[in-house]
Coordinates of N, CA, C and O in Angstrom, one line a residue:
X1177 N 178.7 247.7 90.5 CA 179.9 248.2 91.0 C 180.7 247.0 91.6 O 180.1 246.2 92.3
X1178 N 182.1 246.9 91.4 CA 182.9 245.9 91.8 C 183.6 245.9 93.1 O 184.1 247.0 93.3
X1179 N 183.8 245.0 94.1 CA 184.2 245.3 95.4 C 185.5 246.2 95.5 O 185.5 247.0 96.5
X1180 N 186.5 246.2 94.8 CA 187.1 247.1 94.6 C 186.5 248.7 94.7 O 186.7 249.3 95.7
X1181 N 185.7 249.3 93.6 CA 185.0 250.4 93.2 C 184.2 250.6 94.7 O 184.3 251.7 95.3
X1182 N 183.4 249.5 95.2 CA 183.0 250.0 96.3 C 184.0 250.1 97.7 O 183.7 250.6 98.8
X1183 N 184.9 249.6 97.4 CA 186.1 249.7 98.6 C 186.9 251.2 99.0 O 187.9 251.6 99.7
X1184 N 186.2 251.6 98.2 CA 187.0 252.9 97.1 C 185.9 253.9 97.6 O 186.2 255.0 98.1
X1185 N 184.9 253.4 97.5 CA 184.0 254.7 98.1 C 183.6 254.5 99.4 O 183.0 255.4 99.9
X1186 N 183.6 253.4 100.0 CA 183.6 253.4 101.7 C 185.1 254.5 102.0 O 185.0 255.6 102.6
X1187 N 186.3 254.0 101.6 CA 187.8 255.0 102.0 C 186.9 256.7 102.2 O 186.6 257.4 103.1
X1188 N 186.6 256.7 100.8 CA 186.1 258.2 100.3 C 185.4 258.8 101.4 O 185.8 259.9 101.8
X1189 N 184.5 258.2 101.9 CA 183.8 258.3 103.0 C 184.1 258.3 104.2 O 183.3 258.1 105.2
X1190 N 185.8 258.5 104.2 CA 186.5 258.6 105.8 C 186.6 257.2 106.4 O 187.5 257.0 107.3
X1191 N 185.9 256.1 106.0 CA 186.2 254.1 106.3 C 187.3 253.7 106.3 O 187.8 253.9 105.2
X1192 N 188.2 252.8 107.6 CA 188.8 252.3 107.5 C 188.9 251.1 106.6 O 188.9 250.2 107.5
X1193 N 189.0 250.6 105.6 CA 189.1 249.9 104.7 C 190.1 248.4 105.1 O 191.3 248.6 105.3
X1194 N 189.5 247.0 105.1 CA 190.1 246.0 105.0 C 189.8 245.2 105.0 O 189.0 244.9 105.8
X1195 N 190.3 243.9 103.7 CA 190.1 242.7 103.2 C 189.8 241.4 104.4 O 190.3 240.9 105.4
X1196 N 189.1 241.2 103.7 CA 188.5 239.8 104.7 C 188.0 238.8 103.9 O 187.6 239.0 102.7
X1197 N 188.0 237.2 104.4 CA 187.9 236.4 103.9 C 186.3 236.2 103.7 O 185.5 237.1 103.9
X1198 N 185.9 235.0 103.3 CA 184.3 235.0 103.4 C 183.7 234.2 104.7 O 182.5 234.1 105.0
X1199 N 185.0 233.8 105.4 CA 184.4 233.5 106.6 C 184.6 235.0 107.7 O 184.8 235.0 108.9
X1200 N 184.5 236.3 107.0 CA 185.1 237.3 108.1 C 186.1 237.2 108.5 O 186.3 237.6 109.6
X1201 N 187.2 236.7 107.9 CA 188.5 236.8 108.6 C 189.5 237.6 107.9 O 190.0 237.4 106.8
X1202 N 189.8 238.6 108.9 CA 191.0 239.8 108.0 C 192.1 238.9 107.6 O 192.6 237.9 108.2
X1203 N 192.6 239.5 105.9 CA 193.4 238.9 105.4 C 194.9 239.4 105.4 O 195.9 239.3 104.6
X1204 N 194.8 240.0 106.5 CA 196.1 241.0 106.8 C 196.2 241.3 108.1 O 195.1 241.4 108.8
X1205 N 197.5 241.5 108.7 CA 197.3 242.1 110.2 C 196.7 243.1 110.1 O 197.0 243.9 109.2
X1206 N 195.7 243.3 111.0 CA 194.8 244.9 110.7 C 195.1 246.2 111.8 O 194.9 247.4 111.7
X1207 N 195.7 245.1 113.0 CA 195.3 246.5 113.9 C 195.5 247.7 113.7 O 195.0 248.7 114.2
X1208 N 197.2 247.5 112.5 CA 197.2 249.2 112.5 C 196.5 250.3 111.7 O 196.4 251.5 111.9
X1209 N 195.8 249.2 110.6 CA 194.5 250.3 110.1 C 193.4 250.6 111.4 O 192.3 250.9 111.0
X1210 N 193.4 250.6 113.0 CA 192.4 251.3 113.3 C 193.2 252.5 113.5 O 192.4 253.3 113.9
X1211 N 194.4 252.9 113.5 CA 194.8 254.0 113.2 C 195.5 255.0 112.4 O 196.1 256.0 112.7
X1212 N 195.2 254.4 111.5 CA 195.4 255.0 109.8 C 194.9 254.1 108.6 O 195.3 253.0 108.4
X1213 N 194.4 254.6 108.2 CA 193.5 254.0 106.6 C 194.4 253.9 105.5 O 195.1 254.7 105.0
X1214 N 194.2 252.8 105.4 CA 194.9 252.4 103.6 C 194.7 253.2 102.8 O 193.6 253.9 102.8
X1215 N 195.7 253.3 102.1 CA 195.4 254.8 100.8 C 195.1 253.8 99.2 O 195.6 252.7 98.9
X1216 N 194.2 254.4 98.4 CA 193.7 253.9 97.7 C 194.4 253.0 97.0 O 193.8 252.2 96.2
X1217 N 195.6 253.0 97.2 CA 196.9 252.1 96.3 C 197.1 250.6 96.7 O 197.1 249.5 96.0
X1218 N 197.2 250.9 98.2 CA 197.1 249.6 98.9 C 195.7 248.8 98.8 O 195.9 247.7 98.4
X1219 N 194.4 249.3 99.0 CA 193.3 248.9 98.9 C 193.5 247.9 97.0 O 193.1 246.7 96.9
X1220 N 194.0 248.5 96.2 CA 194.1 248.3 94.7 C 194.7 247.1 95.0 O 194.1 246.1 94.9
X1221 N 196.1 247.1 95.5 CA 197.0 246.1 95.5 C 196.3 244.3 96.2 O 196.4 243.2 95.7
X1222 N 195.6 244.9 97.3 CA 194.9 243.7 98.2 C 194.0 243.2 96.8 O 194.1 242.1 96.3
X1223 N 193.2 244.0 96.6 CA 192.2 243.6 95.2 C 192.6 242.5 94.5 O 191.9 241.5 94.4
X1224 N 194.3 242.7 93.7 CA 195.1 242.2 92.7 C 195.3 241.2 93.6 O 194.8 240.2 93.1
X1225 N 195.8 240.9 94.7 CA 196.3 240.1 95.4 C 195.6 238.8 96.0 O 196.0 237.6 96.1
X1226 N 194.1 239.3 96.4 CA 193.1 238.5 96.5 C 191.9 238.7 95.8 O 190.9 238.8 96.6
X1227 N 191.6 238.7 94.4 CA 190.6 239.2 94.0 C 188.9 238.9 94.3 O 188.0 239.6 93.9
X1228 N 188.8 237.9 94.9 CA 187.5 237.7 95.8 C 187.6 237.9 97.2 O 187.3 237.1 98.1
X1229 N 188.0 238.9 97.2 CA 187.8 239.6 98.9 C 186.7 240.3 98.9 O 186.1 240.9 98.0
X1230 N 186.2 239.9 101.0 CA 185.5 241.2 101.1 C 185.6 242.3 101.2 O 186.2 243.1 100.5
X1231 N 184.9 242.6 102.1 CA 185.3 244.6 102.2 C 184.9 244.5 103.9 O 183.7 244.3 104.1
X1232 N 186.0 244.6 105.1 CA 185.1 245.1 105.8 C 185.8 246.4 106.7 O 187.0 246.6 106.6
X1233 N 185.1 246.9 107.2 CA 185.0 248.2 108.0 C 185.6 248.2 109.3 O 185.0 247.6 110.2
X1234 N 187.1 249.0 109.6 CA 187.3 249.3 111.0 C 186.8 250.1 111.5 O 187.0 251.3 111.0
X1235 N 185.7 249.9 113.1 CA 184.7 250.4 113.8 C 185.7 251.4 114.3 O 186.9 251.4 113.9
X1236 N 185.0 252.3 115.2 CA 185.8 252.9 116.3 C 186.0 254.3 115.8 O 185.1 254.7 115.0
X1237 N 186.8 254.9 116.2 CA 187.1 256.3 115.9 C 187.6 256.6 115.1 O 187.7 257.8 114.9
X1238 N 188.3 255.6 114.2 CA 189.2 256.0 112.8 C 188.1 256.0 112.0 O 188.3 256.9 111.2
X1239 N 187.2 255.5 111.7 CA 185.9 255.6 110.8 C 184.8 256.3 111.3 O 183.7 256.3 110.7
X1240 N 184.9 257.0 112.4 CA 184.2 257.4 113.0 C 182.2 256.5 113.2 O 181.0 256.9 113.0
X1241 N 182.7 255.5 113.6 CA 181.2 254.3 113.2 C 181.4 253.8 114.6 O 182.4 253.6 115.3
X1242 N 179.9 253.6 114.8 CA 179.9 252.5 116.0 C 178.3 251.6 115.1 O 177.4 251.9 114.4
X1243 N 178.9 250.7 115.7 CA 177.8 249.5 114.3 C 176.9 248.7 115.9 O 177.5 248.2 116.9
X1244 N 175.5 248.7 115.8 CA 174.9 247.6 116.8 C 174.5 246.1 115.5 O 173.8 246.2 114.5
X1245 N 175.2 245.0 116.0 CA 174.9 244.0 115.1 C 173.9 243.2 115.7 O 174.2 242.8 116.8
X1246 N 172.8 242.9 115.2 CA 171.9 242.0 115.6 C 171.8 240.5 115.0 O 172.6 240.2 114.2
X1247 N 171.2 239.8 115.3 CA 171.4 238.0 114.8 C 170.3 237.9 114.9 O 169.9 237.5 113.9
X1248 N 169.2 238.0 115.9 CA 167.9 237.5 115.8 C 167.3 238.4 115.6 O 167.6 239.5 115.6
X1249 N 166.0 237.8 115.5 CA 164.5 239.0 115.6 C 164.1 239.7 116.9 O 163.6 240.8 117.1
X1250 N 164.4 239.1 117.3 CA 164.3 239.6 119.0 C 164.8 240.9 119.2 O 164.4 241.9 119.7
X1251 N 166.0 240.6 118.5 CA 167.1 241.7 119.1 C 166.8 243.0 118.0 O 166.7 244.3 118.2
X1252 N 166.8 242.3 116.8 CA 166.4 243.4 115.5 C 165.0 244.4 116.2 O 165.1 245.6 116.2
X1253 N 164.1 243.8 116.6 CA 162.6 244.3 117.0 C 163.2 245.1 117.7 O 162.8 246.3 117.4
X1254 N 164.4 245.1 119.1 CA 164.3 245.9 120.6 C 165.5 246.9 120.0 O 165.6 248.0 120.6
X1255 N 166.5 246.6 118.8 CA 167.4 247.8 118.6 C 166.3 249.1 117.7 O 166.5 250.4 117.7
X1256 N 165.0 248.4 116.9 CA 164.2 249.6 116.2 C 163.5 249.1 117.2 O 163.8 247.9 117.1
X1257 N 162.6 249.3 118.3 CA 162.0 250.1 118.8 C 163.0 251.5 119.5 O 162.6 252.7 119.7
X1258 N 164.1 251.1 119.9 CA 164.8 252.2 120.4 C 165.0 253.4 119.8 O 165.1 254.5 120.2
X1259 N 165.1 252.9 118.3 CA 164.9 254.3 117.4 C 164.3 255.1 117.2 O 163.5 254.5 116.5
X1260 N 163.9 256.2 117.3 CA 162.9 257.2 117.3 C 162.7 256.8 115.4 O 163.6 256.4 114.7
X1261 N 161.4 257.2 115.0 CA 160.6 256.8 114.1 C 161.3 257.9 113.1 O 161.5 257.6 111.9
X1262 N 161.6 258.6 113.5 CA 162.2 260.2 112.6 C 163.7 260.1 112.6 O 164.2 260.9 111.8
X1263 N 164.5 259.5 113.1 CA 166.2 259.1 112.8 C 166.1 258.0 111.6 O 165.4 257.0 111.4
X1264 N 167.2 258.6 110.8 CA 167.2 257.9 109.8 C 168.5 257.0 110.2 O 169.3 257.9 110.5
X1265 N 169.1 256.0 110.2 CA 169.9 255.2 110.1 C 170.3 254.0 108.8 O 169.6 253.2 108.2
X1266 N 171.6 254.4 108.8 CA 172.0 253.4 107.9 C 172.1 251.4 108.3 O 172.7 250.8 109.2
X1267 N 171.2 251.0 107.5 CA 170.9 249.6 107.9 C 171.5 248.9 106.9 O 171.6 249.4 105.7
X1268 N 172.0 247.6 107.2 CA 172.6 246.4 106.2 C 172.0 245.6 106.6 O 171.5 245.8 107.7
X1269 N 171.8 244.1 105.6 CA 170.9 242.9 106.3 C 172.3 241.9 106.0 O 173.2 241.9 105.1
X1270 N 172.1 241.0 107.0 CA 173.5 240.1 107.1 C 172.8 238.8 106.2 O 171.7 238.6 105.8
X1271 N 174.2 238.2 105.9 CA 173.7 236.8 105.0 C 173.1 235.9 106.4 O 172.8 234.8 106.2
X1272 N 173.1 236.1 107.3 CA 172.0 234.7 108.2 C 170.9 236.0 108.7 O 170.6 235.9 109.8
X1273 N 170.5 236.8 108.1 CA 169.0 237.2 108.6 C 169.0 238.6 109.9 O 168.1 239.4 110.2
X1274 N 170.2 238.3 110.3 CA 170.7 240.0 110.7 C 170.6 240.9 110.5 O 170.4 241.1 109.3
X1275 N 170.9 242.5 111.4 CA 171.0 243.3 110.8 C 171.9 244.3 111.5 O 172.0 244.3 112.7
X1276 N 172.8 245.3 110.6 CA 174.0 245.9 111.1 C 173.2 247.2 111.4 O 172.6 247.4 110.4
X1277 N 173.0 248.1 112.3 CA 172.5 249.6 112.5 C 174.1 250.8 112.8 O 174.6 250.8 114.0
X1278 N 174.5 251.5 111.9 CA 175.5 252.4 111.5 C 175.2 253.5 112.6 O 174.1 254.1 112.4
X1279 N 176.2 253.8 113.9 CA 176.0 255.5 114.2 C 177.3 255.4 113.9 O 178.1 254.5 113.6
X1280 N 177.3 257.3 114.2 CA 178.8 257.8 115.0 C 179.4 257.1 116.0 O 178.8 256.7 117.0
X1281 N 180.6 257.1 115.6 CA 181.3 257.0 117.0 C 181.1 257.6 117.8 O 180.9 258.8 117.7
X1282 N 181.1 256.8 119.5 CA 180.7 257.1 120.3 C 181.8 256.7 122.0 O 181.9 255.6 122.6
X1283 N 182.5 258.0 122.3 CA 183.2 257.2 123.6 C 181.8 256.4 124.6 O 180.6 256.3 124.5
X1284 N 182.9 255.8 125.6 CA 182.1 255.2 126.5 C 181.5 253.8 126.0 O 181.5 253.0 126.9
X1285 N 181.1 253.4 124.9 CA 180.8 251.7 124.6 C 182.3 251.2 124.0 O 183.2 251.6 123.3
X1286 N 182.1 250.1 124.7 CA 182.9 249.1 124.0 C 182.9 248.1 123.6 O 182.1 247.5 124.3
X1287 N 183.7 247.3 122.6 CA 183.4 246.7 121.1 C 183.4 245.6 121.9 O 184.5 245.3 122.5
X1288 N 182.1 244.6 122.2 CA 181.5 243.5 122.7 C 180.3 242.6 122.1 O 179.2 243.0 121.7
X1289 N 180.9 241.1 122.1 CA 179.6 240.8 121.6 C 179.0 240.5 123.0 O 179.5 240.6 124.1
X1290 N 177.9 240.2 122.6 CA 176.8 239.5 123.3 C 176.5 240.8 124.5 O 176.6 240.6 125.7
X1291 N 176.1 241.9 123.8 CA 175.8 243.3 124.8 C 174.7 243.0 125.7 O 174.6 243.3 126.9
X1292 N 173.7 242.3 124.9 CA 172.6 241.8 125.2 C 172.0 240.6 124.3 O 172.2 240.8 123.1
X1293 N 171.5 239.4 124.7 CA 170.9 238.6 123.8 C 170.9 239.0 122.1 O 170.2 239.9 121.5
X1294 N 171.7 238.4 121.6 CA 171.8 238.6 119.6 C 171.9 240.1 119.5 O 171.5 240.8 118.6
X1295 N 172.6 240.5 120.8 CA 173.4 242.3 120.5 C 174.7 242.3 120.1 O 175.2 242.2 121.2
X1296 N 175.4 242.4 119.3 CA 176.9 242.8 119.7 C 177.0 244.3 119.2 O 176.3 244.8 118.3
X1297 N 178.2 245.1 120.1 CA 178.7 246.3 119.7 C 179.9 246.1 118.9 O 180.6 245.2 119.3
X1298 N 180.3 246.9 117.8 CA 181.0 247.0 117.3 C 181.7 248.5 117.1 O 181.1 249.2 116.2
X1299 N 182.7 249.0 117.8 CA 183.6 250.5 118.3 C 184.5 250.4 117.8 O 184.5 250.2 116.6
X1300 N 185.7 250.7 118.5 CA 187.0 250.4 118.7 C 187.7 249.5 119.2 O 187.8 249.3 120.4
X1301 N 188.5 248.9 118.2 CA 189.1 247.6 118.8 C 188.1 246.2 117.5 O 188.4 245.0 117.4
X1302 N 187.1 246.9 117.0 CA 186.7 246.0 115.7 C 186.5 246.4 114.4 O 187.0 247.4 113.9
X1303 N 185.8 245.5 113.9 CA 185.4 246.0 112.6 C 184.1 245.0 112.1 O 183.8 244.0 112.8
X1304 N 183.2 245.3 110.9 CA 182.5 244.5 110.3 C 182.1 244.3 109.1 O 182.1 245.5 108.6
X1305 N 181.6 243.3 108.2 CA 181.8 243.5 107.1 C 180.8 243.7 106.1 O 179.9 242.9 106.2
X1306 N 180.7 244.6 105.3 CA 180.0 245.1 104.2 C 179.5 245.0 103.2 O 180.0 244.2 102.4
X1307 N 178.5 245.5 102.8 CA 178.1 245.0 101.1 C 178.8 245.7 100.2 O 178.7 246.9 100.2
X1308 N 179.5 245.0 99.1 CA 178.4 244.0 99.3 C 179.2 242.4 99.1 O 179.1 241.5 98.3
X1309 N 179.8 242.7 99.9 CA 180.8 241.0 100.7 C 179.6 240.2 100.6 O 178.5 240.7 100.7
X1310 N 180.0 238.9 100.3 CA 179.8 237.1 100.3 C 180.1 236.2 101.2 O 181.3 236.0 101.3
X1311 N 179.3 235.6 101.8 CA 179.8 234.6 102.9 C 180.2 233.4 102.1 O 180.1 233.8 100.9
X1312 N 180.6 231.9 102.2 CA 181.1 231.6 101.4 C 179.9 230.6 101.4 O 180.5 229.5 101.3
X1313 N 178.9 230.4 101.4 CA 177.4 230.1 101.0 C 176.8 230.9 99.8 O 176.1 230.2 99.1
X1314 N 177.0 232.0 99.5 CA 176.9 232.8 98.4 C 176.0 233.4 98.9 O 175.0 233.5 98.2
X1315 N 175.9 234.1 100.2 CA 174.6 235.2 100.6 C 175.5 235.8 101.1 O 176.6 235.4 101.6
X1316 N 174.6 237.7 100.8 CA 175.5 238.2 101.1 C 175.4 239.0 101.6 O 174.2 239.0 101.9
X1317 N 175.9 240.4 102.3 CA 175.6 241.6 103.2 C 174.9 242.6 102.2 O 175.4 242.7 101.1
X1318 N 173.6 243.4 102.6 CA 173.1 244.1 101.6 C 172.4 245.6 102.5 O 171.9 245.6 103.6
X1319 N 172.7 246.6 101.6 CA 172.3 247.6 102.5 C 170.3 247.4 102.0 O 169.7 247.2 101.0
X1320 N 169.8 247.7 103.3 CA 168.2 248.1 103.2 C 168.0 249.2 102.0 O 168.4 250.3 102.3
X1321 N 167.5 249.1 101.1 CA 167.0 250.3 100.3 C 166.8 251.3 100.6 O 166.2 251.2 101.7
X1322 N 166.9 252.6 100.2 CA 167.4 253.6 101.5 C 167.6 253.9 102.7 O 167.2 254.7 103.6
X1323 N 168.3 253.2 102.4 CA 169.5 253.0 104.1 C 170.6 252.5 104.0 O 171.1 251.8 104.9
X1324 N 171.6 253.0 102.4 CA 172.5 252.8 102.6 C 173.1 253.8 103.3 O 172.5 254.9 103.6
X1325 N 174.4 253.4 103.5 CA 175.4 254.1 103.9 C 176.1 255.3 102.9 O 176.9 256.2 103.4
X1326 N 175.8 255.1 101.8 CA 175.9 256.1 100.6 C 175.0 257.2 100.6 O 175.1 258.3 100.1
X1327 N 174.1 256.8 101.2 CA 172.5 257.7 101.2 C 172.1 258.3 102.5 O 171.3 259.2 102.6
X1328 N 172.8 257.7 103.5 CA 172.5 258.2 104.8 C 173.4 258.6 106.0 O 174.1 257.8 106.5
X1329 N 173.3 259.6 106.2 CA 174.9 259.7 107.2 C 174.5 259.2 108.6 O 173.5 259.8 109.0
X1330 N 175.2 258.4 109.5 CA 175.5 257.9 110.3 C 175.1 258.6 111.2 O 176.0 259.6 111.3
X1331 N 174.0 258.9 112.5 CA 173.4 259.6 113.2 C 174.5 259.5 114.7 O 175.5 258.8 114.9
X1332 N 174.0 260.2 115.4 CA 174.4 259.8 117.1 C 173.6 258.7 117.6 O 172.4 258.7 117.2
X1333 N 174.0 257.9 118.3 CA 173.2 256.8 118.8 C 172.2 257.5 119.8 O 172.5 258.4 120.6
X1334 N 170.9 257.0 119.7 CA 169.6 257.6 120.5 C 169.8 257.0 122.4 O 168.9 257.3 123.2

């Protein structure tokens, strides 16, 4: 599937949709997609316009997503122990060894890094980016084998 085709079915799925470079940097002013989503036309157009774009996701309440991003092991270990063993969550693994954990949006957090040691939140007011985006090292964001986000709907945070 081509980043386009998958850009296309994150929208489908209610996602604020927008282009980013491979260092993560939106390739467009974005703030106003956190309150309204590009329509499949525009998404097309960015495609044509930058054809090795990523894909990443406005957090917060227009996608209804609150994302915990992890960087170390440490932090990966203390966000799944918090999980109950029986919530299924949608997981990605980052190109440096990270991992992104998908709920619902959620009032009351806000979009912060450094929540806790290799925690950041990602709400409202961000976004982050997707598989299956490229950093410009050639590694790249990948959903856990069932655990994508195609396969799994986004729980309430525990």
């Amino acid at each position: 599937m081509t980043i386009l085709e998958t850009a296309i079915r994150y929208l489908e799925l209610g996602f604020s949709v927008i282009p980013v470079d491979q260092k993560k940097v939106p390739l467009i002013k974005w703030e106003s997609y956190q309150k309204q989503r590009a329509p499949k036309e525009e998404i097309e157009g960015w495609s044509r316009k930058w054809p090795n774009m990523n894909i990443g996701i406005v957090t917060g309440a227009i996608s209804n997503l609150l994302v915990v991003d992890t960087d170390t092991t440490p932090a990966i270990v203390r966000v799944n122990d918090a999980i109950p063993e029986s919530l299924l969550v949608p997981c990605q693994r980052t190109p440096r060894g990270g991992k992104h954990f998908f709920f619902q949006h959620q009032e009351g957090f806000v979009n912060r890094a450094r929540v806790s040691e290799g925690v950041d939140v990602r709400t409202t007011g961000g976004y982050v980016v997707v598989a299956p985006s490229i950093n410009g090292t050639g590694k790249g964001w990948q959903w856990i084998e069932g655990s994508s986000i195609f396969e799994v709907s986004p729980p309430d945070i525990p």
